[in-house]
Amino acid sequence: MSAPTYQPETLAVHAGTVRSQFGEHSEAMFLTSSFVFESAAQAAARFIGEQPGNIYSRFTNPTVTMFEERLAALEGAEQCVATASGMAAILACVMGLLKSGDHIIASHSLFGSTVNLFNNVIKKFGVETTYVSATDVAQWQAAVRPSTKLFFLETPSNPLTEISDIAAISKIAKSCGALLAVDNCFCTPILQQPFTLGADIVIHSATKYIDGQGRVLGGAVLGSKKNMEGVYGFLRTTGPTMSAFNAWVFLKGLETLKIRMDAHSANALELATWLEAQPNVARVFYPGLPSHPQHKLAMRQQKTGGGIVSFEVKGGKAAAWQVIDNTQLLSITANLGDTKTTITHPASTTHARITPEARAAAGISDGLIRIAVGLEAVVDIQNDLARGLK
Ligand SMILES: *Cc1c(COP(=O)(O)O)cnc(C)c1O
């Protein structure tokens, strides 16, 4: 008899659960740094890997393992390795898979700390990065060198929601023997499954939608057992692994991920449609809108447009700040993926450290506002924005 296959919403609730001798219904939180052995012989067998089992929570922990199994089931991955944050996941991916002299091709529109990591940390160890357009597939091909080992992208991108064609870029990566890593933070496996489109590695900042309530930091790297070997080895030795407490929070977050992503998406589409009709809004960026330049690709690759909406107000920075400063309900913060709607002015916060020229080249104007749409009633979000849009 083969094991039954389950739908994502079922996996999100059940996958990975292992009960202790007490038969608890909700997953247990194993707050222990180490594990006890029955004998010297058992300790020896565990340490040399002859017998499976827990040794120390920097290596494995039952609560963390349950989270890893559940996320792996949702992404359709052979293995998931949990990390202390999304950045720890990206660091582990690079350190586990690359060596000095290797080359990365990455999308221009990456999360700011990822660019910082590539430019200022791993570069010191002899790994170079070339940045190319998120949307122009030909640029990825043109940037290939004999030393290219990793393609890295994030789709939709932050804050302009540019869509990278995962299947097309994966073909180029395969043809040159490189791995494709996709940061799937904005969509989560509920809206987009990069492995089905040819990705080799999936990265998560669980801090965002997987927690979904803005409480704890965490991340994950997923892929084949073979590709995860070095990633896990790096983490186990260097230490930025996930804590049992955070894993427990993420397990509970995953259980409601499907209904939250559906609700975030429905709210975002309604808000984006409303924003497009506002006279003081020059342009709206949302993959779910037919006006988005890659709407068709987005709808092929993702189940919905997701929960992030950006828009440009007429009147530049002063007008954008007026909208932000007139909100009462929305949280002025750079975080995203929360039940509470957040509002950000990218040009003066998340993208303030890059030069005005680089910002302009990236299309991040002074009038741009990013909204990570929460689970409030859309009418209340609209009213909160309308005050400053007058
Ligand atoms: C937040 C974020 C990260 C980094 O995650 P942390 O948990 O903050 O370390 C990486 N990628 C994307 C797309 C993010 O939004």
GROMACS .gro file of C-alpha atoms and ligand atoms in nm:
model
  405
    1MET     CA    1   0.000   0.000   0.000
    2SER     CA    2   0.150   0.336  -0.100
    3ALA     CA    3   0.133   0.635   0.134
    4PRO     CA    4  -0.155   0.876   0.056
    5THR     CA    5  -0.067   1.204  -0.112
    6TYR     CA    6  -0.216   1.517   0.043
    7GLN     CA    7  -0.307   1.866  -0.074
    8PRO     CA    8  -0.093   2.163   0.045
    9GLU     CA    9  -0.343   2.280   0.309
   10THR     CA   10  -0.339   1.929   0.461
   11LEU     CA   11   0.042   1.905   0.452
   12ALA     CA   12   0.065   2.248   0.618
   13VAL     CA   13  -0.130   2.114   0.915
   14HIS     CA   14   0.002   1.758   0.943
   15ALA     CA   15   0.332   1.698   0.762
   16GLY     CA   16   0.631   1.625   0.981
   17THR     CA   17   0.443   1.574   1.308
   18VAL     CA   18   0.607   1.321   1.540
   19ARG     CA   19   0.447   1.258   1.879
   20SER     CA   20   0.640   1.189   2.196
   21GLN     CA   21   0.555   0.915   2.447
   22PHE     CA   22   0.291   1.151   2.596
   23GLY     CA   23   0.076   1.161   2.282
   24GLU     CA   24   0.044   1.540   2.271
   25HIS     CA   25  -0.189   1.664   1.992
   26SER     CA   26  -0.003   1.991   1.925
   27GLU     CA   27   0.364   1.954   1.837
   28ALA     CA   28   0.593   1.962   2.142
   29MET     CA   29   0.859   2.226   2.191
   30PHE     CA   30   1.182   2.051   2.285
   31LEU     CA   31   1.374   2.317   2.477
   32THR     CA   32   1.689   2.120   2.541
   33SER     CA   33   2.041   2.193   2.428
   34SER     CA   34   2.160   1.832   2.439
   35PHE     CA   35   2.028   1.475   2.446
   36VAL     CA   36   2.108   1.189   2.684
   37PHE     CA   37   2.241   0.850   2.573
   38GLU     CA   38   2.159   0.515   2.728
   39SER     CA   39   2.518   0.399   2.727
   40ALA     CA   40   2.871   0.487   2.623
   41ALA     CA   41   2.824   0.257   2.325
   42GLN     CA   42   2.511   0.442   2.215
   43ALA     CA   43   2.687   0.779   2.250
   44ALA     CA   44   2.971   0.647   2.034
   45ALA     CA   45   2.731   0.510   1.772
   46ARG     CA   46   2.548   0.844   1.750
   47PHE     CA   47   2.864   1.050   1.720
   48ILE     CA   48   3.012   0.846   1.439
   49GLY     CA   49   2.675   0.840   1.260
   50GLU     CA   50   2.620   0.464   1.293
   51GLN     CA   51   2.293   0.523   1.474
   52PRO     CA   52   2.048   0.801   1.384
   53GLY     CA   53   1.926   1.025   1.666
   54ASN     CA   54   1.974   1.357   1.834
   55ILE     CA   55   2.302   1.462   1.996
   56TYR     CA   56   2.298   1.837   2.039
   57SER     CA   57   2.051   2.105   1.926
   58ARG     CA   58   2.302   2.285   1.704
   59PHE     CA   59   2.299   1.960   1.498
   60THR     CA   60   1.936   1.849   1.520
   61ASN     CA   61   1.637   1.908   1.748
   62PRO     CA   62   1.301   1.726   1.723
   63THR     CA   63   1.091   2.046   1.701
   64VAL     CA   64   1.320   2.189   1.434
   65THR     CA   65   1.309   1.858   1.245
   66MET     CA   66   0.928   1.869   1.243
   67PHE     CA   67   0.940   2.219   1.091
   68GLU     CA   68   1.195   2.106   0.830
   69GLU     CA   69   0.986   1.803   0.732
   70ARG     CA   70   0.670   2.012   0.702
   71LEU     CA   71   0.827   2.284   0.486
   72ALA     CA   72   1.002   2.021   0.270
   73ALA     CA   73   0.666   1.852   0.208
   74LEU     CA   74   0.508   2.185   0.106
   75GLU     CA   75   0.792   2.278  -0.133
   76GLY     CA   76   0.828   1.925  -0.266
   77ALA     CA   77   1.194   1.910  -0.159
   78GLU     CA   78   1.400   1.607  -0.064
   79GLN     CA   79   1.553   1.795   0.230
   80CYS     CA   80   1.507   2.119   0.424
   81VAL     CA   81   1.766   2.274   0.654
   82ALA     CA   82   1.632   2.535   0.899
   83THR     CA   83   1.838   2.843   0.987
   84ALA     CA   84   1.840   3.126   1.242
   85SER     CA   85   1.722   3.385   0.984
   86GLY     CA   86   1.669   3.430   0.613
   87MET     CA   87   2.018   3.580   0.581
   88ALA     CA   88   2.168   3.276   0.756
   89ALA     CA   89   1.992   3.063   0.493
   90ILE     CA   90   2.147   3.260   0.207
   91LEU     CA   91   2.490   3.255   0.373
   92ALA     CA   92   2.467   2.878   0.428
   93CYS     CA   93   2.358   2.824   0.068
   94VAL     CA   94   2.659   3.012  -0.066
   95MET     CA   95   2.914   2.876   0.183
   96GLY     CA   96   2.784   2.523   0.152
   97LEU     CA   97   2.779   2.509  -0.227
   98LEU     CA   98   3.057   2.739  -0.350
   99LYS     CA   99   3.431   2.772  -0.312
  100SER     CA  100   3.685   3.044  -0.381
  101GLY     CA  101   3.703   3.125  -0.752
  102ASP     CA  102   3.337   3.043  -0.819
  103HIS     CA  103   3.103   3.295  -0.981
  104ILE     CA  104   2.740   3.390  -0.907
  105ILE     CA  105   2.493   3.546  -1.149
  106ALA     CA  106   2.224   3.729  -0.953
  107SER     CA  107   1.921   3.941  -1.024
  108HIS     CA  108   1.964   4.320  -0.987
  109SER     CA  109   1.657   4.343  -0.769
  110LEU     CA  110   1.760   4.140  -0.465
  111PHE     CA  111   1.687   4.201  -0.097
  112GLY     CA  112   1.936   4.466   0.027
  113SER     CA  113   2.119   4.247   0.279
  114THR     CA  114   2.164   3.977   0.014
  115VAL     CA  115   2.346   4.228  -0.207
  116ASN     CA  116   2.553   4.331   0.095
  117LEU     CA  117   2.640   3.967   0.166
  118PHE     CA  118   2.743   3.904  -0.195
  119ASN     CA  119   2.938   4.232  -0.236
  120ASN     CA  120   3.102   4.270   0.104
  121VAL     CA  121   3.123   3.929   0.270
  122ILE     CA  122   3.163   3.640   0.029
  123LYS     CA  123   3.363   3.853  -0.215
  124LYS     CA  124   3.640   3.858   0.048
  125PHE     CA  125   3.657   3.480   0.008
  126GLY     CA  126   3.699   3.498  -0.368
  127VAL     CA  127   3.340   3.450  -0.487
  128GLU     CA  128   3.239   3.712  -0.741
  129THR     CA  129   2.886   3.819  -0.835
  130THR     CA  130   2.755   3.964  -1.163
  131TYR     CA  131   2.416   4.137  -1.149
  132VAL     CA  132   2.174   4.114  -1.439
  133SER     CA  133   1.817   4.216  -1.515
  134ALA     CA  134   1.549   4.020  -1.328
  135THR     CA  135   1.332   4.015  -1.638
  136ASP     CA  136   1.569   4.000  -1.940
  137VAL     CA  137   1.659   3.631  -1.969
  138ALA     CA  138   1.923   3.697  -2.240
  139GLN     CA  139   2.135   3.888  -1.985
  140TRP     CA  140   2.164   3.574  -1.769
  141GLN     CA  141   2.299   3.378  -2.067
  142ALA     CA  142   2.541   3.657  -2.161
  143ALA     CA  143   2.686   3.674  -1.808
  144VAL     CA  144   2.784   3.305  -1.794
  145ARG     CA  145   3.155   3.232  -1.731
  146PRO     CA  146   3.331   2.895  -1.706
  147SER     CA  147   3.341   2.952  -1.327
  148THR     CA  148   2.966   3.024  -1.293
  149LYS     CA  149   2.827   2.789  -1.028
  150LEU     CA  150   2.515   2.959  -0.893
  151PHE     CA  151   2.222   3.160  -1.033
  152PHE     CA  152   2.033   3.351  -0.762
  153LEU     CA  153   1.698   3.529  -0.795
  154GLU     CA  154   1.396   3.650  -0.602
  155THR     CA  155   1.053   3.669  -0.764
  156PRO     CA  156   0.842   3.879  -0.735
  157SER     CA  157   1.110   4.133  -0.653
  158ASN     CA  158   1.105   4.392  -0.377
  159PRO     CA  159   0.961   4.658  -0.405
  160LEU     CA  160   0.867   4.673  -0.776
  161THR     CA  161   0.726   4.318  -0.804
  162GLU     CA  162   0.929   4.233  -1.116
  163ILE     CA  163   0.878   3.871  -1.219
  164SER     CA  164   1.172   3.648  -1.320
  165ASP     CA  165   1.092   3.357  -1.551
  166ILE     CA  166   1.209   3.068  -1.330
  167ALA     CA  167   1.170   2.798  -1.598
  168ALA     CA  168   1.361   2.995  -1.866
  169ILE     CA  169   1.645   3.093  -1.629
  170SER     CA  170   1.667   2.737  -1.496
  171LYS     CA  171   1.728   2.611  -1.854
  172ILE     CA  172   2.027   2.846  -1.888
  173ALA     CA  173   2.162   2.741  -1.547
  174LYS     CA  174   2.133   2.371  -1.641
  175SER     CA  175   2.302   2.426  -1.978
  176CYS     CA  176   2.611   2.567  -1.804
  177GLY     CA  177   2.613   2.325  -1.511
  178ALA     CA  178   2.517   2.587  -1.250
  179LEU     CA  179   2.253   2.559  -0.977
  180LEU     CA  180   1.951   2.791  -0.964
  181ALA     CA  181   1.853   2.921  -0.619
  182VAL     CA  182   1.519   3.099  -0.578
  183ASP     CA  183   1.436   3.312  -0.273
  184ASN     CA  184   1.066   3.219  -0.240
  185CYS     CA  185   0.995   3.449   0.053
  186PHE     CA  186   0.728   3.665  -0.114
  187CYS     CA  187   0.516   3.377  -0.247
  188THR     CA  188   0.578   3.088  -0.007
  189PRO     CA  189   0.512   2.735  -0.142
  190ILE     CA  190   0.140   2.809  -0.128
  191LEU     CA  191   0.161   3.052  -0.422
  192GLN     CA  192   0.474   2.935  -0.606
  193GLN     CA  193   0.673   2.610  -0.615
  194PRO     CA  194   1.011   2.685  -0.774
  195PHE     CA  195   1.118   2.316  -0.782
  196THR     CA  196   0.836   2.236  -1.026
  197LEU     CA  197   0.976   2.511  -1.254
  198GLY     CA  198   1.333   2.378  -1.250
  199ALA     CA  199   1.493   2.546  -0.946
  200ASP     CA  200   1.761   2.346  -0.762
  201ILE     CA  201   1.756   2.535  -0.432
  202VAL     CA  202   1.476   2.723  -0.256
  203ILE     CA  203   1.552   2.981   0.014
  204HIS     CA  204   1.312   3.120   0.272
  205SER     CA  205   1.306   3.401   0.519
  206ALA     CA  206   1.050   3.235   0.747
  207THR     CA  207   1.045   3.565   0.935
  208LYS     CA  208   0.792   3.694   0.682
  209TYR     CA  209   0.481   3.500   0.575
  210ILE     CA  210   0.572   3.164   0.731
  211ASP     CA  211   0.553   3.312   1.081
  212GLY     CA  212   0.301   3.557   0.940
  213GLN     CA  213   0.257   3.745   1.264
  214GLY     CA  214   0.586   3.931   1.298
  215ARG     CA  215   0.719   3.747   1.604
  216VAL     CA  216   1.043   3.561   1.534
  217LEU     CA  217   1.330   3.533   1.285
  218GLY     CA  218   1.413   3.220   1.092
  219GLY     CA  219   1.494   3.080   0.752
  220ALA     CA  220   1.540   2.766   0.549
  221VAL     CA  221   1.736   2.618   0.258
  222LEU     CA  222   1.575   2.338   0.059
  223GLY     CA  223   1.698   2.106  -0.214
  224SER     CA  224   1.826   1.759  -0.293
  225LYS     CA  225   2.001   1.555  -0.022
  226LYS     CA  226   2.321   1.591  -0.224
  227ASN     CA  227   2.300   1.972  -0.243
  228MET     CA  228   2.198   2.005   0.122
  229GLU     CA  229   2.494   1.808   0.252
  230GLY     CA  230   2.736   2.101   0.240
  231VAL     CA  231   2.470   2.348   0.352
  232TYR     CA  232   2.389   2.143   0.662
  233GLY     CA  233   2.757   2.082   0.730
  234PHE     CA  234   2.828   2.455   0.723
  235LEU     CA  235   2.540   2.531   0.961
  236ARG     CA  236   2.614   2.250   1.206
  237THR     CA  237   2.975   2.364   1.234
  238THR     CA  238   2.929   2.742   1.235
  239GLY     CA  239   2.608   2.765   1.438
  240PRO     CA  240   2.336   2.986   1.278
  241THR     CA  241   2.075   2.710   1.316
  242MET     CA  242   1.709   2.755   1.414
  243SER     CA  243   1.606   2.746   1.781
  244ALA     CA  244   1.340   2.500   1.896
  245PHE     CA  245   1.121   2.785   2.016
  246ASN     CA  246   1.126   2.958   1.678
  247ALA     CA  247   1.065   2.627   1.498
  248TRP     CA  248   0.755   2.574   1.711
  249VAL     CA  249   0.627   2.924   1.621
  250PHE     CA  250   0.687   2.850   1.250
  251LEU     CA  251   0.511   2.511   1.274
  252LYS     CA  252   0.204   2.692   1.402
  253GLY     CA  253   0.248   2.959   1.133
  254LEU     CA  254   0.256   2.698   0.856
  255GLU     CA  255  -0.079   2.557   0.974
  256THR     CA  256  -0.259   2.877   0.870
  257LEU     CA  257  -0.034   2.967   0.574
  258LYS     CA  258  -0.282   2.868   0.301
  259ILE     CA  259  -0.574   3.069   0.436
  260ARG     CA  260  -0.348   3.365   0.516
  261MET     CA  261  -0.186   3.372   0.169
  262ASP     CA  262  -0.530   3.354   0.008
  263ALA     CA  263  -0.654   3.640   0.226
  264HIS     CA  264  -0.339   3.853   0.180
  265SER     CA  265  -0.371   3.803  -0.197
  266ALA     CA  266  -0.741   3.889  -0.214
  267ASN     CA  267  -0.685   4.204  -0.004
  268ALA     CA  268  -0.383   4.305  -0.215
  269LEU     CA  269  -0.572   4.268  -0.543
  270GLU     CA  270  -0.862   4.474  -0.413
  271LEU     CA  271  -0.630   4.744  -0.279
  272ALA     CA  272  -0.421   4.754  -0.599
  273THR     CA  273  -0.735   4.790  -0.811
  274TRP     CA  274  -0.855   5.077  -0.588
  275LEU     CA  275  -0.513   5.247  -0.597
  276GLU     CA  276  -0.511   5.238  -0.977
  277ALA     CA  277  -0.830   5.446  -0.977
  278GLN     CA  278  -0.692   5.719  -0.746
  279PRO     CA  279  -0.615   6.047  -0.929
  280ASN     CA  280  -0.298   6.114  -0.726
  281VAL     CA  281  -0.151   5.772  -0.793
  282ALA     CA  282   0.073   5.771  -1.101
  283ARG     CA  283   0.135   5.397  -1.122
  284VAL     CA  284   0.063   5.072  -0.938
  285PHE     CA  285   0.296   4.770  -0.934
  286TYR     CA  286   0.110   4.447  -0.860
  287PRO     CA  287   0.153   4.119  -1.055
  288GLY     CA  288  -0.217   4.040  -1.016
  289LEU     CA  289  -0.322   4.348  -1.216
  290PRO     CA  290  -0.362   4.311  -1.595
  291SER     CA  291  -0.161   4.638  -1.626
  292HIS     CA  292   0.151   4.467  -1.480
  293PRO     CA  293   0.401   4.418  -1.767
  294GLN     CA  294   0.448   4.051  -1.674
  295HIS     CA  295   0.095   3.973  -1.562
  296LYS     CA  296   0.069   3.666  -1.790
  297LEU     CA  297   0.400   3.517  -1.670
  298ALA     CA  298   0.306   3.589  -1.308
  299MET     CA  299  -0.027   3.413  -1.343
  300ARG     CA  300   0.144   3.113  -1.504
  301GLN     CA  301   0.413   3.091  -1.239
  302GLN     CA  302   0.218   3.194  -0.927
  303LYS     CA  303  -0.130   3.110  -0.802
  304THR     CA  304  -0.210   3.476  -0.719
  305GLY     CA  305  -0.036   3.814  -0.733
  306GLY     CA  306   0.073   3.779  -0.369
  307GLY     CA  307   0.046   4.027  -0.082
  308ILE     CA  308   0.285   4.308  -0.179
  309VAL     CA  309   0.164   4.618  -0.366
  310SER     CA  310   0.380   4.915  -0.458
  311PHE     CA  311   0.261   5.244  -0.603
  312GLU     CA  312   0.402   5.576  -0.712
  313VAL     CA  313   0.230   5.893  -0.596
  314LYS     CA  314   0.239   6.214  -0.798
  315GLY     CA  315   0.458   6.476  -0.624
  316GLY     CA  316   0.770   6.277  -0.532
  317LYS     CA  317   0.908   6.231  -0.182
  318ALA     CA  318   0.697   6.502  -0.014
  319ALA     CA  319   0.376   6.349  -0.144
  320ALA     CA  320   0.488   5.996  -0.048
  321TRP     CA  321   0.580   6.105   0.305
  322GLN     CA  322   0.244   6.284   0.332
  323VAL     CA  323   0.064   5.955   0.262
  324ILE     CA  324   0.280   5.768   0.515
  325ASP     CA  325   0.255   6.034   0.789
  326ASN     CA  326  -0.124   6.056   0.756
  327THR     CA  327  -0.179   5.688   0.827
  328GLN     CA  328  -0.317   5.588   1.167
  329LEU     CA  329  -0.381   5.217   1.119
  330LEU     CA  330  -0.088   5.109   0.901
  331SER     CA  331   0.249   5.035   1.064
  332ILE     CA  332   0.542   5.241   0.936
  333THR     CA  333   0.799   4.962   0.929
  334ALA     CA  334   1.012   4.779   0.676
  335ASN     CA  335   0.889   4.432   0.772
  336LEU     CA  336   0.641   4.241   0.559
  337GLY     CA  337   0.429   3.929   0.562
  338ASP     CA  338   0.244   4.026   0.880
  339THR     CA  339  -0.126   4.019   0.965
  340LYS     CA  340  -0.084   4.395   1.021
  341THR     CA  341  -0.047   4.604   0.704
  342THR     CA  342   0.293   4.774   0.678
  343ILE     CA  343   0.390   5.082   0.477
  344THR     CA  344   0.743   5.166   0.363
  345HIS     CA  345   0.914   5.444   0.164
  346PRO     CA  346   1.188   5.239  -0.009
  347ALA     CA  347   1.393   5.536  -0.140
  348SER     CA  348   1.461   5.669   0.212
  349THR     CA  349   1.474   5.339   0.405
  350THR     CA  350   1.538   4.994   0.253
  351HIS     CA  351   1.708   5.141  -0.056
  352ALA     CA  352   1.856   5.458   0.101
  353ARG     CA  353   2.215   5.329   0.101
  354ILE     CA  354   2.242   5.289  -0.275
  355THR     CA  355   2.327   5.595  -0.487
  356PRO     CA  356   2.042   5.804  -0.636
  357GLU     CA  357   2.164   5.696  -0.982
  358ALA     CA  358   2.148   5.327  -0.892
  359ARG     CA  359   1.805   5.382  -0.740
  360ALA     CA  360   1.683   5.552  -1.056
  361ALA     CA  361   1.827   5.268  -1.266
  362ALA     CA  362   1.640   5.021  -1.047
  363GLY     CA  363   1.318   5.219  -1.099
  364ILE     CA  364   1.279   5.311  -0.733
  365SER     CA  365   1.150   5.667  -0.751
  366ASP     CA  366   1.109   5.911  -0.462
  367GLY     CA  367   0.731   5.886  -0.492
  368LEU     CA  368   0.728   5.506  -0.450
  369ILE     CA  369   0.547   5.348  -0.154
  370ARG     CA  370   0.543   4.977  -0.070
  371ILE     CA  371   0.250   4.820   0.110
  372ALA     CA  372   0.264   4.469   0.255
  373VAL     CA  373  -0.108   4.413   0.273
  374GLY     CA  374  -0.228   4.257   0.598
  375LEU     CA  375  -0.550   4.091   0.699
  376GLU     CA  376  -0.753   4.398   0.801
  377ALA     CA  377  -1.071   4.496   0.611
  378VAL     CA  378  -0.958   4.652   0.282
  379VAL     CA  379  -1.191   4.948   0.328
  380ASP     CA  380  -1.005   5.044   0.646
  381ILE     CA  381  -0.668   5.027   0.466
  382GLN     CA  382  -0.811   5.238   0.182
  383ASN     CA  383  -0.946   5.501   0.422
  384ASP     CA  384  -0.610   5.515   0.599
  385LEU     CA  385  -0.431   5.582   0.267
  386ALA     CA  386  -0.698   5.813   0.125
  387ARG     CA  387  -0.632   6.075   0.396
  388GLY     CA  388  -0.278   6.143   0.273
  389LEU     CA  389  -0.361   6.094  -0.096
  390LYS     CA  390  -0.596   6.397  -0.102
  391LIG     C1  391   1.362   3.957   0.482
  391LIG     C2  392   1.415   3.892   0.362
  391LIG     C3  393   1.534   3.819   0.367
  391LIG     C4  394   1.619   3.809   0.493
  391LIG     O1  395   1.552   3.742   0.594
  391LIG     P1  396   1.581   3.766   0.751
  391LIG     O2  397   1.494   3.664   0.815
  391LIG     O3  398   1.545   3.908   0.780
  391LIG     O4  399   1.725   3.741   0.772
  391LIG     C5  400   1.578   3.758   0.251
  391LIG     N1  401   1.508   3.767   0.136
  391LIG     C6  402   1.393   3.836   0.128
  391LIG     C7  403   1.321   3.843  -0.001
  391LIG     C8  404   1.342   3.902   0.240
  391LIG     O5  405   1.230   3.973   0.230
   0.00000   0.00000   0.00000
